[in-house]
PDB file of C-alpha atoms in Angstrom:
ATOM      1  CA  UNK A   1     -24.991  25.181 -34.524  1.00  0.00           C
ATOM      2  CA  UNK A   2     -21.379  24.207 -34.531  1.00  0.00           C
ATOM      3  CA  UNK A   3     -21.402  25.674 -30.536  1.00  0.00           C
ATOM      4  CA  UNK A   4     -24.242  23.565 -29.671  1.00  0.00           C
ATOM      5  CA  UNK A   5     -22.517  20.374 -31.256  1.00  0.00           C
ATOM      6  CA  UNK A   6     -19.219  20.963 -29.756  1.00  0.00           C
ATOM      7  CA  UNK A   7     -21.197  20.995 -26.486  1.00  0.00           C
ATOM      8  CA  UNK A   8     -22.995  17.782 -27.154  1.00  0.00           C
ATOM      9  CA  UNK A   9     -19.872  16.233 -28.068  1.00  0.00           C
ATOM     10  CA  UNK A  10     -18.295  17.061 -24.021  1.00  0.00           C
ATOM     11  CA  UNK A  11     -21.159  16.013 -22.169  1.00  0.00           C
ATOM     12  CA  UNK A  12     -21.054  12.832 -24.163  1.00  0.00           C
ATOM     13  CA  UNK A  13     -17.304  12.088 -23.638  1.00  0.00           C
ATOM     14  CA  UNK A  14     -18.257  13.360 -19.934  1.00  0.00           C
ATOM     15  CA  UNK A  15     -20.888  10.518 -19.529  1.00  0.00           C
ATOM     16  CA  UNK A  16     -18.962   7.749 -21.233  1.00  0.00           C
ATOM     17  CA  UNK A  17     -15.290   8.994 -19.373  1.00  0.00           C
ATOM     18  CA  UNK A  18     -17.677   8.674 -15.743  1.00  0.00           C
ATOM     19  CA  UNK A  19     -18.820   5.279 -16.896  1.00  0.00           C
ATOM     20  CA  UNK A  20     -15.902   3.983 -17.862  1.00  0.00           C
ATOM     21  CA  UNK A  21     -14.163   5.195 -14.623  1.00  0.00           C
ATOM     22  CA  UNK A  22     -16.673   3.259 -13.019  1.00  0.00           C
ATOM     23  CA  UNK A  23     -15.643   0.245 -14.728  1.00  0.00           C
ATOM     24  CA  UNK A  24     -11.911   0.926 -13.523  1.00  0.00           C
ATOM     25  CA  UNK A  25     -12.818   1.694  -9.537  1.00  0.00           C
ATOM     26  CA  UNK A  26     -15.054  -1.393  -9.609  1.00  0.00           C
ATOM     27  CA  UNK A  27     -11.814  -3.384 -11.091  1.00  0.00           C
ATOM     28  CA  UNK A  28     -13.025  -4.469 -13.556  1.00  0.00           C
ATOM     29  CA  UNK A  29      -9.817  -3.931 -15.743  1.00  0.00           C
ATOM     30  CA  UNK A  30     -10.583  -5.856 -19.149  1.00  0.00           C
ATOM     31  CA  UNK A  31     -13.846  -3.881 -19.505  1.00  0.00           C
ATOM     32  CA  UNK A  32     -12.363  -0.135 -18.303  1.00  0.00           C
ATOM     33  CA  UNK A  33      -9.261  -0.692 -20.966  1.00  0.00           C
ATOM     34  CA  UNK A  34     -11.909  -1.559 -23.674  1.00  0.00           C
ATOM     35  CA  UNK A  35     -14.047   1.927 -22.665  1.00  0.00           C
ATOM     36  CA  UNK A  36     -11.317   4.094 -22.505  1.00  0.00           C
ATOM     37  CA  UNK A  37      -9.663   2.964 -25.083  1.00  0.00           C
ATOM     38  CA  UNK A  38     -12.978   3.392 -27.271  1.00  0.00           C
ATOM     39  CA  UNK A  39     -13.183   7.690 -25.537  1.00  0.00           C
ATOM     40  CA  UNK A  40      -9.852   7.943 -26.399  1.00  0.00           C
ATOM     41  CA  UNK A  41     -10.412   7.241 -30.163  1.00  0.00           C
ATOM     42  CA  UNK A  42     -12.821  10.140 -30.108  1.00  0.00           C
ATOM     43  CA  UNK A  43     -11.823  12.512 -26.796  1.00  0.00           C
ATOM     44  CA  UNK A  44     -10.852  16.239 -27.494  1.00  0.00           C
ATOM     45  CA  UNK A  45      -7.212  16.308 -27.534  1.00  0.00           C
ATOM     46  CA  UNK A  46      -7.159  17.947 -23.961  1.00  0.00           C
ATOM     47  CA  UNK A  47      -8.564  14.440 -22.943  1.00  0.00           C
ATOM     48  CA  UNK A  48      -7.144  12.008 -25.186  1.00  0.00           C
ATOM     49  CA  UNK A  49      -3.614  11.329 -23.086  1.00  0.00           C
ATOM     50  CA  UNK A  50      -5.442  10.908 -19.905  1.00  0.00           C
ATOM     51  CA  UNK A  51      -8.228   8.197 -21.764  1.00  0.00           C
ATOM     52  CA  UNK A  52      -4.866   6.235 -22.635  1.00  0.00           C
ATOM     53  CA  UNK A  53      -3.413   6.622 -19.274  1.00  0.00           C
ATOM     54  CA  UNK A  54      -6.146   4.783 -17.626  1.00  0.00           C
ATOM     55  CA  UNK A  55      -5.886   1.948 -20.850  1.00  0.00           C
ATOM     56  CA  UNK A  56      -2.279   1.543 -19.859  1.00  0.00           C
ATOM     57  CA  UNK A  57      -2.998   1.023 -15.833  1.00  0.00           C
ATOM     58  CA  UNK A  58      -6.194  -0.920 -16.797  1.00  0.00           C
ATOM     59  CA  UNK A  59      -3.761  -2.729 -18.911  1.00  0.00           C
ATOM     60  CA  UNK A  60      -0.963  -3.223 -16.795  1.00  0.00           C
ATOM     61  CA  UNK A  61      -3.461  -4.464 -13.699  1.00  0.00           C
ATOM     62  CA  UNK A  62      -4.386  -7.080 -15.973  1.00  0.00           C
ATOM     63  CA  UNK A  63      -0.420  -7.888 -16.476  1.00  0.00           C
ATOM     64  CA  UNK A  64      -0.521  -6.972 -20.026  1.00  0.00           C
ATOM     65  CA  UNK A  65       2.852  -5.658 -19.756  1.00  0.00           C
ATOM     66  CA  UNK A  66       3.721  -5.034 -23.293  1.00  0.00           C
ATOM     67  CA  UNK A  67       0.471  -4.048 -23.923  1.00  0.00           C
ATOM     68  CA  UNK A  68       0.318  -1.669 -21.398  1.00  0.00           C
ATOM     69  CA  UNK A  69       3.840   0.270 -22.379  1.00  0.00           C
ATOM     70  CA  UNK A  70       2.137   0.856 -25.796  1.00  0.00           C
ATOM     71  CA  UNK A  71      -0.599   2.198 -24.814  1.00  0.00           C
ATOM     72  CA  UNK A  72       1.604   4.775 -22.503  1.00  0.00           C
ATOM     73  CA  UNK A  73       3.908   5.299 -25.458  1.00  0.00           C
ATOM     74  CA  UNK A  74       0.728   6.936 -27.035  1.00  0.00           C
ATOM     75  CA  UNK A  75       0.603   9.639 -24.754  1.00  0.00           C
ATOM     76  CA  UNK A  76       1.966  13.036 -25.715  1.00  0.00           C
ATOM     77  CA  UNK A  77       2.351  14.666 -22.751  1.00  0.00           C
ATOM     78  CA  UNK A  78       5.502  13.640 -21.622  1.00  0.00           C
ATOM     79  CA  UNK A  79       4.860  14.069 -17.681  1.00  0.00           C
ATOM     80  CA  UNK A  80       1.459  11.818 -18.095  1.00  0.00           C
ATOM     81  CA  UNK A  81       3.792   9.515 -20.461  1.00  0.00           C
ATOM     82  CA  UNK A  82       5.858   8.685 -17.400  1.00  0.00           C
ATOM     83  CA  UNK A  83       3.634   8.447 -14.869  1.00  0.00           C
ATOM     84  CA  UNK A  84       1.335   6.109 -17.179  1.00  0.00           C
ATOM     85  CA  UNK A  85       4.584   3.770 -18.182  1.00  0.00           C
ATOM     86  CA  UNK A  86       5.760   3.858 -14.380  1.00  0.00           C
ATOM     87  CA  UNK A  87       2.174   2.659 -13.389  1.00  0.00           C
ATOM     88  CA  UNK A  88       2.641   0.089 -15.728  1.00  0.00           C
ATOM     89  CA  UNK A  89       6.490  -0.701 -14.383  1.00  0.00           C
ATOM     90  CA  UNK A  90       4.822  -1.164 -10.630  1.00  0.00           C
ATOM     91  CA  UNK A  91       2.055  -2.578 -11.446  1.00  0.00           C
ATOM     92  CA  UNK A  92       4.071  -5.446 -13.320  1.00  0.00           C
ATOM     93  CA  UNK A  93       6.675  -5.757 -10.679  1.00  0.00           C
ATOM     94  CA  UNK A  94       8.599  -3.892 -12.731  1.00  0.00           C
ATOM     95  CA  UNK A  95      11.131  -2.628 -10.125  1.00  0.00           C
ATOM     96  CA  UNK A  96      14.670  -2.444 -11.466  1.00  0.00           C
ATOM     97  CA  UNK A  97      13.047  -1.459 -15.242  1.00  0.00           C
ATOM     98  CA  UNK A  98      11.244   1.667 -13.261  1.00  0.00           C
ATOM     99  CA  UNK A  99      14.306   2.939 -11.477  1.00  0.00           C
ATOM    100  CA  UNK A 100      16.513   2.791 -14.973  1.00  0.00           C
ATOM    101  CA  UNK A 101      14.315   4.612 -16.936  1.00  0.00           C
ATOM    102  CA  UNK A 102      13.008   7.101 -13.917  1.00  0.00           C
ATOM    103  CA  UNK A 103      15.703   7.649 -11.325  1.00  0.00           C
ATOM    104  CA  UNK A 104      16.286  10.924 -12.234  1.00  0.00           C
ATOM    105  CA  UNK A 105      12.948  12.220 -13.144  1.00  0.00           C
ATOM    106  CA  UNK A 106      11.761  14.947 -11.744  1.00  0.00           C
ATOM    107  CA  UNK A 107       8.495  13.717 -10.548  1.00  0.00           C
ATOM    108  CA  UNK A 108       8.158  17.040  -8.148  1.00  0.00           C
ATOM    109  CA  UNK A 109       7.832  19.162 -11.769  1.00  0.00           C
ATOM    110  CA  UNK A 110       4.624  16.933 -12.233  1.00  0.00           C
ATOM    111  CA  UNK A 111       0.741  18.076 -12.200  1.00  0.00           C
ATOM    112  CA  UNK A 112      -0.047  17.751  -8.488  1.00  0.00           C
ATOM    113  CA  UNK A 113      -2.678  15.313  -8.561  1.00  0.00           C
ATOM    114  CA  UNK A 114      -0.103  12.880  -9.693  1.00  0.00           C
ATOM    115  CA  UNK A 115       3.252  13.534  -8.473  1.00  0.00           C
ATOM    116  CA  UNK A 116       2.524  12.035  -5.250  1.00  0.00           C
ATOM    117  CA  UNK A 117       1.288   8.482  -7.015  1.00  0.00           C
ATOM    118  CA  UNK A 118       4.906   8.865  -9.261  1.00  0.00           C
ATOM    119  CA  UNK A 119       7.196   9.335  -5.700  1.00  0.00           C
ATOM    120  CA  UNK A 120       4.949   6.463  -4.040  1.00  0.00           C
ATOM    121  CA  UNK A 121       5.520   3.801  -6.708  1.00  0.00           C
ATOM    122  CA  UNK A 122       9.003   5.374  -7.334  1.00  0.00           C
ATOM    123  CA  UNK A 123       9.944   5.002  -3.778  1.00  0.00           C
ATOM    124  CA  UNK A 124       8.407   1.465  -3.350  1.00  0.00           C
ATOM    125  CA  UNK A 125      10.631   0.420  -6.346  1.00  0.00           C
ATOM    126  CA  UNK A 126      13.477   1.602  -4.371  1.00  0.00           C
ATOM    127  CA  UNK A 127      12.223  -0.307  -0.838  1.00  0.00           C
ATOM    128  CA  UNK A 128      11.734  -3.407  -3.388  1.00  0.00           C
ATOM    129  CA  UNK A 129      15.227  -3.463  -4.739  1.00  0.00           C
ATOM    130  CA  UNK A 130      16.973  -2.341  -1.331  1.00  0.00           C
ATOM    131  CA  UNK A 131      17.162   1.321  -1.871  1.00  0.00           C
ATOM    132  CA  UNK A 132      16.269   2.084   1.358  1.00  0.00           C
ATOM    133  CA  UNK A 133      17.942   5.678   1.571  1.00  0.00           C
ATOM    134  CA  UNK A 134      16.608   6.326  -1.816  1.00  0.00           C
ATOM    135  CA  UNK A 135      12.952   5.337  -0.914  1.00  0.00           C
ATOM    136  CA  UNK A 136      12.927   7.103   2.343  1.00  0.00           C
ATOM    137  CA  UNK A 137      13.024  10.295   0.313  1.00  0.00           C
ATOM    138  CA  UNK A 138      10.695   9.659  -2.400  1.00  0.00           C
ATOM    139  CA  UNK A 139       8.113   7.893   0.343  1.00  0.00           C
ATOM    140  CA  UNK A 140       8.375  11.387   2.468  1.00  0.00           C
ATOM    141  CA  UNK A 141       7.295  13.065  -0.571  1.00  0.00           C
ATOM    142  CA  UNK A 142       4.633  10.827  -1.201  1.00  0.00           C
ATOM    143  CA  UNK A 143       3.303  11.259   1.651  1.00  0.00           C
ATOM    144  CA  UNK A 144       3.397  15.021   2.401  1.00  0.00           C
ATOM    145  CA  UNK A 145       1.781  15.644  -1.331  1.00  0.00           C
ATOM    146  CA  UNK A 146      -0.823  12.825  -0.896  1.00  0.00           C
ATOM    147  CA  UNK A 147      -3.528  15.328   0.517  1.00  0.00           C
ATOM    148  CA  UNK A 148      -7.246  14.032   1.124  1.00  0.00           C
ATOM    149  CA  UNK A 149      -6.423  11.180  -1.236  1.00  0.00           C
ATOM    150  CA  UNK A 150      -5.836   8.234   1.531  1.00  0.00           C
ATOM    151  CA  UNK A 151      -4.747   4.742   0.418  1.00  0.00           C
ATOM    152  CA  UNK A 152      -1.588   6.332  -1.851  1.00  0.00           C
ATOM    153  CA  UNK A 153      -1.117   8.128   1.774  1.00  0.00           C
ATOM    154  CA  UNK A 154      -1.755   5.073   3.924  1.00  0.00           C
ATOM    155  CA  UNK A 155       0.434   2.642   2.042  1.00  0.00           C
ATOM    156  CA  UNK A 156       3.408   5.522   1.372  1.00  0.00           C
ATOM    157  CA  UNK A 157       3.641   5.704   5.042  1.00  0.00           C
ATOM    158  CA  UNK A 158       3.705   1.756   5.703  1.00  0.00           C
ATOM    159  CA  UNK A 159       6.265   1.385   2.958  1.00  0.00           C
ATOM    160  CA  UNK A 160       8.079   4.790   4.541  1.00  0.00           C
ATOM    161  CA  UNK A 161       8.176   3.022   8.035  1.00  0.00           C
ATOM    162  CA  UNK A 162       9.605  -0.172   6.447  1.00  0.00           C
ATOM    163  CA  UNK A 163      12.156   1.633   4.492  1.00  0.00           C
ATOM    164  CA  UNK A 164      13.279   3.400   7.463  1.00  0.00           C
ATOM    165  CA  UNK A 165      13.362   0.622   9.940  1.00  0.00           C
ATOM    166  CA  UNK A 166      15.931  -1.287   7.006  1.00  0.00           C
ATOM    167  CA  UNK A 167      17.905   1.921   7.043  1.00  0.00           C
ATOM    168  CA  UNK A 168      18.298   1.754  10.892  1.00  0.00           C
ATOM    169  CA  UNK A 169      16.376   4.952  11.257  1.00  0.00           C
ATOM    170  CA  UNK A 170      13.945   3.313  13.907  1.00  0.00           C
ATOM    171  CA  UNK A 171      12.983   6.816  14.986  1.00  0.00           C
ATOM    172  CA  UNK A 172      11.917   7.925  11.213  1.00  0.00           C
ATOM    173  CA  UNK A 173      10.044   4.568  11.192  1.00  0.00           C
ATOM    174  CA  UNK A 174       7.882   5.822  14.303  1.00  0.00           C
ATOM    175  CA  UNK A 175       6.746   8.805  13.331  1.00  0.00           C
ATOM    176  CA  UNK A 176       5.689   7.222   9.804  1.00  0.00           C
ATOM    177  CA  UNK A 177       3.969   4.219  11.524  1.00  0.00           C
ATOM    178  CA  UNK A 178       2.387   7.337  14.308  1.00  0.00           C
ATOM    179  CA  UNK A 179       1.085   9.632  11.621  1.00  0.00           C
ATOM    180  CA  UNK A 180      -0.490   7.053  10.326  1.00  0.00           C
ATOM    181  CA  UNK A 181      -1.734   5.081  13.124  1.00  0.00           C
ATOM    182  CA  UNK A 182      -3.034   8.908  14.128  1.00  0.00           C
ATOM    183  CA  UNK A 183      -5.230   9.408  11.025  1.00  0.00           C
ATOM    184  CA  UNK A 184      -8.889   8.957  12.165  1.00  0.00           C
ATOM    185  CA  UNK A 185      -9.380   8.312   8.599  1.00  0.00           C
ATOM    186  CA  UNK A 186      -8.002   5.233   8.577  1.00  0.00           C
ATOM    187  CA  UNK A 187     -11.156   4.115  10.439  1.00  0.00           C
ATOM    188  CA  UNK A 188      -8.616   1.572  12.243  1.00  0.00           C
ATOM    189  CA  UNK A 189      -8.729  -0.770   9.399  1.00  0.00           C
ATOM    190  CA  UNK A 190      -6.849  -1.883   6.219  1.00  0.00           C
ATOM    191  CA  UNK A 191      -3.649  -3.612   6.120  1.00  0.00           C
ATOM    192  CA  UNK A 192      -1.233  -0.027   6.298  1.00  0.00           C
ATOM    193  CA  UNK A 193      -2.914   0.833   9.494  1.00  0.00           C
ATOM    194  CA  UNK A 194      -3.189  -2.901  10.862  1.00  0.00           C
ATOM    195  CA  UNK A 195       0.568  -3.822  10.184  1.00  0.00           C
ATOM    196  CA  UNK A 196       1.751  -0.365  11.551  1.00  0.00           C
ATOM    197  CA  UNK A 197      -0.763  -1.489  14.882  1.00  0.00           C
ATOM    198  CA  UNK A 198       1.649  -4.883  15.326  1.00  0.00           C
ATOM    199  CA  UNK A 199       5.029  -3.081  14.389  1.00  0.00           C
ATOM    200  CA  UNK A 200       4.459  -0.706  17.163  1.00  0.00           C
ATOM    201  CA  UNK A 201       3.115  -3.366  19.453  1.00  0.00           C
ATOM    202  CA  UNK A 202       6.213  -4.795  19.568  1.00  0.00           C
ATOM    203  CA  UNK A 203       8.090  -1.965  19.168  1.00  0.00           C
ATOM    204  CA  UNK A 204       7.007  -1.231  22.744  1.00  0.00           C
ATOM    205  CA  UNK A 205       7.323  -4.753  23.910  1.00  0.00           C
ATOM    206  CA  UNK A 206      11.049  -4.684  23.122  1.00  0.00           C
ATOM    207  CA  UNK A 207      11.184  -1.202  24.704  1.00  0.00           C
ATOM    208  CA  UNK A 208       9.569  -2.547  28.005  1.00  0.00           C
ATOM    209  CA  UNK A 209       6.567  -0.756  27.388  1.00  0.00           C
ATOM    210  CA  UNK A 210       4.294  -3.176  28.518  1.00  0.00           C
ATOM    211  CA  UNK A 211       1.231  -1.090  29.373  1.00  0.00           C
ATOM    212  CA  UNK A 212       1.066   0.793  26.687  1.00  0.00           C
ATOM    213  CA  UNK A 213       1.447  -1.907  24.558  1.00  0.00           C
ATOM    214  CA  UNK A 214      -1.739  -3.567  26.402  1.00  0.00           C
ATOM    215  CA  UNK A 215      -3.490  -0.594  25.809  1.00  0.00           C
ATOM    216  CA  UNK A 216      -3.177  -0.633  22.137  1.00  0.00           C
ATOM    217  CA  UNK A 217      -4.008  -4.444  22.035  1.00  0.00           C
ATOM    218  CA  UNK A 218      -6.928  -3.593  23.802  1.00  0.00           C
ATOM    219  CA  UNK A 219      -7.814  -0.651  21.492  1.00  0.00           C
ATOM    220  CA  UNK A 220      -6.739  -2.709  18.273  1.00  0.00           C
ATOM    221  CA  UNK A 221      -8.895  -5.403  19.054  1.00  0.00           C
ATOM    222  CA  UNK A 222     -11.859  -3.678  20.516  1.00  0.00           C
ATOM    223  CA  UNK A 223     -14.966  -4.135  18.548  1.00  0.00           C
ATOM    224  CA  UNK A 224     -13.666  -5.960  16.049  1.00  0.00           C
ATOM    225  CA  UNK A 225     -14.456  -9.136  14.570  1.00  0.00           C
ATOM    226  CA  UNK A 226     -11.141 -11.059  12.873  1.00  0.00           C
ATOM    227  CA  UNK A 227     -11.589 -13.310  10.092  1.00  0.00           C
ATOM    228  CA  UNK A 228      -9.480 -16.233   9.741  1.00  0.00           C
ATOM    229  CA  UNK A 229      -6.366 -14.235   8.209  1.00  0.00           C
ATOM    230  CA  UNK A 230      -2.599 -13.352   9.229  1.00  0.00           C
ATOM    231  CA  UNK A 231      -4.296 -10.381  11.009  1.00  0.00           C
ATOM    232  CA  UNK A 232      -5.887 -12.638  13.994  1.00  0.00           C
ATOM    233  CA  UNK A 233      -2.774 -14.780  13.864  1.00  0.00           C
ATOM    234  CA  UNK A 234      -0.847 -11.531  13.944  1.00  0.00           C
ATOM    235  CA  UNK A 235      -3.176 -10.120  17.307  1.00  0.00           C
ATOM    236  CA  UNK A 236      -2.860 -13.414  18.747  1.00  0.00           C
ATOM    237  CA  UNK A 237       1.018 -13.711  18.487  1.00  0.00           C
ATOM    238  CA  UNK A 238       1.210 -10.181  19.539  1.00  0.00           C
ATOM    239  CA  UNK A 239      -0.821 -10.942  22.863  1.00  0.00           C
ATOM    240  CA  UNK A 240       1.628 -14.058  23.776  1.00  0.00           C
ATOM    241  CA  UNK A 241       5.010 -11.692  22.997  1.00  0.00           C
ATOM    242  CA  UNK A 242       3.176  -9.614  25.546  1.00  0.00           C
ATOM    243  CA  UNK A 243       2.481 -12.189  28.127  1.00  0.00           C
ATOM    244  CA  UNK A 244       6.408 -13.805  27.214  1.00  0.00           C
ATOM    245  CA  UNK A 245       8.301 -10.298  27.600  1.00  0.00           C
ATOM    246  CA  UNK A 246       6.338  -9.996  31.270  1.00  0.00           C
ATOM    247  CA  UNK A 247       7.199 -13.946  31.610  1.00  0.00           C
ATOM    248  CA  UNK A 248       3.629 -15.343  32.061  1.00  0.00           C
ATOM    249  CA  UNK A 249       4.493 -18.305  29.951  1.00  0.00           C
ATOM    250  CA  UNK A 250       1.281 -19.918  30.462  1.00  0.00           C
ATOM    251  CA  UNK A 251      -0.683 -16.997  29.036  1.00  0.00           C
ATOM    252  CA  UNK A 252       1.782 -16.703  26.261  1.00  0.00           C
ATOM    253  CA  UNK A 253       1.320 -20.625  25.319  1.00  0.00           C
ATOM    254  CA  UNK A 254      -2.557 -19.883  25.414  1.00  0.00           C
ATOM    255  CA  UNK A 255      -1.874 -17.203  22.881  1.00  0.00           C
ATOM    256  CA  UNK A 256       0.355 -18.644  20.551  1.00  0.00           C
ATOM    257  CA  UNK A 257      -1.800 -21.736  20.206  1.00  0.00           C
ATOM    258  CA  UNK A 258      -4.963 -19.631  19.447  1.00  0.00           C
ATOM    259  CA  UNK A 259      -2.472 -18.652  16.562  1.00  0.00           C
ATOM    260  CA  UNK A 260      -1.793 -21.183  15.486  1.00  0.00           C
ATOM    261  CA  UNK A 261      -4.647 -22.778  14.956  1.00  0.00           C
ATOM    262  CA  UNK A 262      -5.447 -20.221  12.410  1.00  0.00           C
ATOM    263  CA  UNK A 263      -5.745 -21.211   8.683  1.00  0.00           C
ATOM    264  CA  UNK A 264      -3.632 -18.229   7.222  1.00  0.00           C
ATOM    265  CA  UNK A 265      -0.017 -18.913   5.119  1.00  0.00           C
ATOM    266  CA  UNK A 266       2.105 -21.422   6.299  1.00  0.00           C
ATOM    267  CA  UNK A 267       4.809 -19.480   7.057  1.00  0.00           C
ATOM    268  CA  UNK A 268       3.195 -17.398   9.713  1.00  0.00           C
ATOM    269  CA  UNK A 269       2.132 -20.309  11.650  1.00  0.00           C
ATOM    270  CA  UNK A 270       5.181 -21.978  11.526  1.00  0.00           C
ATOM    271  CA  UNK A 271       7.064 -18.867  13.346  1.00  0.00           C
ATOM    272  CA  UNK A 272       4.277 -19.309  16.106  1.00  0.00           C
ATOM    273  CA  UNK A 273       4.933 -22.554  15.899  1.00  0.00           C
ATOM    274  CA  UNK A 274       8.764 -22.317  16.706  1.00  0.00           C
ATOM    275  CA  UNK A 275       7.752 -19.438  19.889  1.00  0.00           C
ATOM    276  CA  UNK A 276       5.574 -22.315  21.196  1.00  0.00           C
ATOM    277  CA  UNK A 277       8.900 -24.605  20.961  1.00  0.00           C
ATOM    278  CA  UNK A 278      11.126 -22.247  22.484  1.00  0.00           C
ATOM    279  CA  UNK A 279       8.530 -22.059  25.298  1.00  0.00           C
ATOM    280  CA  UNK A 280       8.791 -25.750  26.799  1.00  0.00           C
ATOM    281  CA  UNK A 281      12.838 -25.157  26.461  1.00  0.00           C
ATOM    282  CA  UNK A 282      14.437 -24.489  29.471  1.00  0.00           C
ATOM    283  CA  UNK A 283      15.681 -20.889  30.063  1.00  0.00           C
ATOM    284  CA  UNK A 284      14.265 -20.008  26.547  1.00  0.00           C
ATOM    285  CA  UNK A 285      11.853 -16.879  26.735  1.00  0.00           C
ATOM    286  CA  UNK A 286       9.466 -16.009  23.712  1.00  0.00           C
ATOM    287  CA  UNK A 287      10.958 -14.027  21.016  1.00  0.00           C
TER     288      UNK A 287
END
């Protein structure tokens, strides 16, 4: 009898834990910090620190800062303590708080299918602040443990490729932005892969590459349909740098106004803007 009930027992915290991670991959953080926080009142003990570890993200996503750090504090396993309270940290914006309390921990001692996530937002908190050096090396890691699980992979390689590039590594920034421009998983979409696609664009415009560069407009924009975002500014700009660098200013004007016609943050158009300026100034090339 007591077998039977103990078994009743896990399938029911099975079923509600499913549900309620349901609720968190759908975003819908008030409700998945409610139901886990409900499991976790009544989860076996093996399961109680991870129930509380998805209250403290749902928590944190909702910027319940405070909130979210007590629910972490809750945890008894110390290694799912810190990742929980470092979610919370970088989900927050937390940078300079993360890197005080977990600069020196030893993320590569944790349970695999979380160390990555700790050296991703560790790393970014490092890129955030300036780190660069620092966040190179905890961005590597990320993305060598990140296995089959993709965006923590996708973005640790964007952030990698930044963090390089501000270290004046341009040659550690490649291969990040190539690995991940290689991934077939990608499915040649999201904003990793699509901001990796310009940054090499014009990595090869500066190096003279001018075909190739064509060729990966061409690929980058083939079959696609671009909403009105910074990504169709972004292909359009990229297509009059092209046209500038080979010093067809008329086909660069006809790109840069296709820009900026976009509705996308100011900012962005008004760089376009300014290329379109330098344009009708004498002896002033595109930039």
């Amino acid at each position: 009898m007591i077998a039977f009930l103990s078994s009743a027992l896990c399938a029911d915290f099975i079923r509600d834990f499913q549900a309620a991670n349901r609720l968190f991959n759908e975003r819908r953080w008030a409700e998945a910090a409610e139901a886990f926080g409900q499991i976790a009142e009544t989860a076996p003990s093996a399961h109680k620190d991870k129930c509380l570890a998805y209250v403290a993200r749902s928590l944190a996503m909702q910027k319940k800062y405070d909130e979210a750090l007590g629910a972490a504090g809750g945890i008894k396993n110390p290694q799912l303590r810190a990742y929980a309270t470092m979610s919370a940290m970088s989900a927050c914006g937390k940078n300079k708080e993360l890197l005080l309390a977990f600069k020196d921990e030893n993320i590569g001692a944790w349970p695999e299918e979380i160390d990555y996530l700790g050296y991703k937002m560790r790393g970014t908190a490092w890129y955030n602040t300036g780190g660069h050096a620092a966040a190179v090396c905890d961005l590597e890691q990320a993305a060598a443990r990140a296995g089959s699980d993709p965006w923590p992979k996708w973005e640790a390689l964007y952030y990698l490729k930044c963090a390089a590039e501000q270290a004046g590594d341009i040659e550690r920034a490649r291969q990040a932005a190539d690995t991940l421009l290689a991934d077939e998983s990608t499915g040649r979409g999201g904003w990793p892969y699509l901001l990796c696609a310009f940054w090499k664009i014009h990595l090869l415009i500066r190096e003279k590459q001018f075909d190739t560069a064509e060729k990966m407009l061409a690929g980058l924009n083939a079959g696609r349909t671009w909403g009105q975002d910074e990504y169709q500014l972004r292909y359009h700009e990229a297509v009059g740098d092209l046209a500038g660098a080979r010093g067809d200013k008329a086909a660069a004007r006809e790109a840069y106004v296709r820009a900026a016609a976009v509705q996308t943050h100011p900012g962005y158009t008004e760089n376009v803007r300014n290329k379109l300026e330098a344009l009708n100034q004498p002896g002033e090339a595109a930039k």
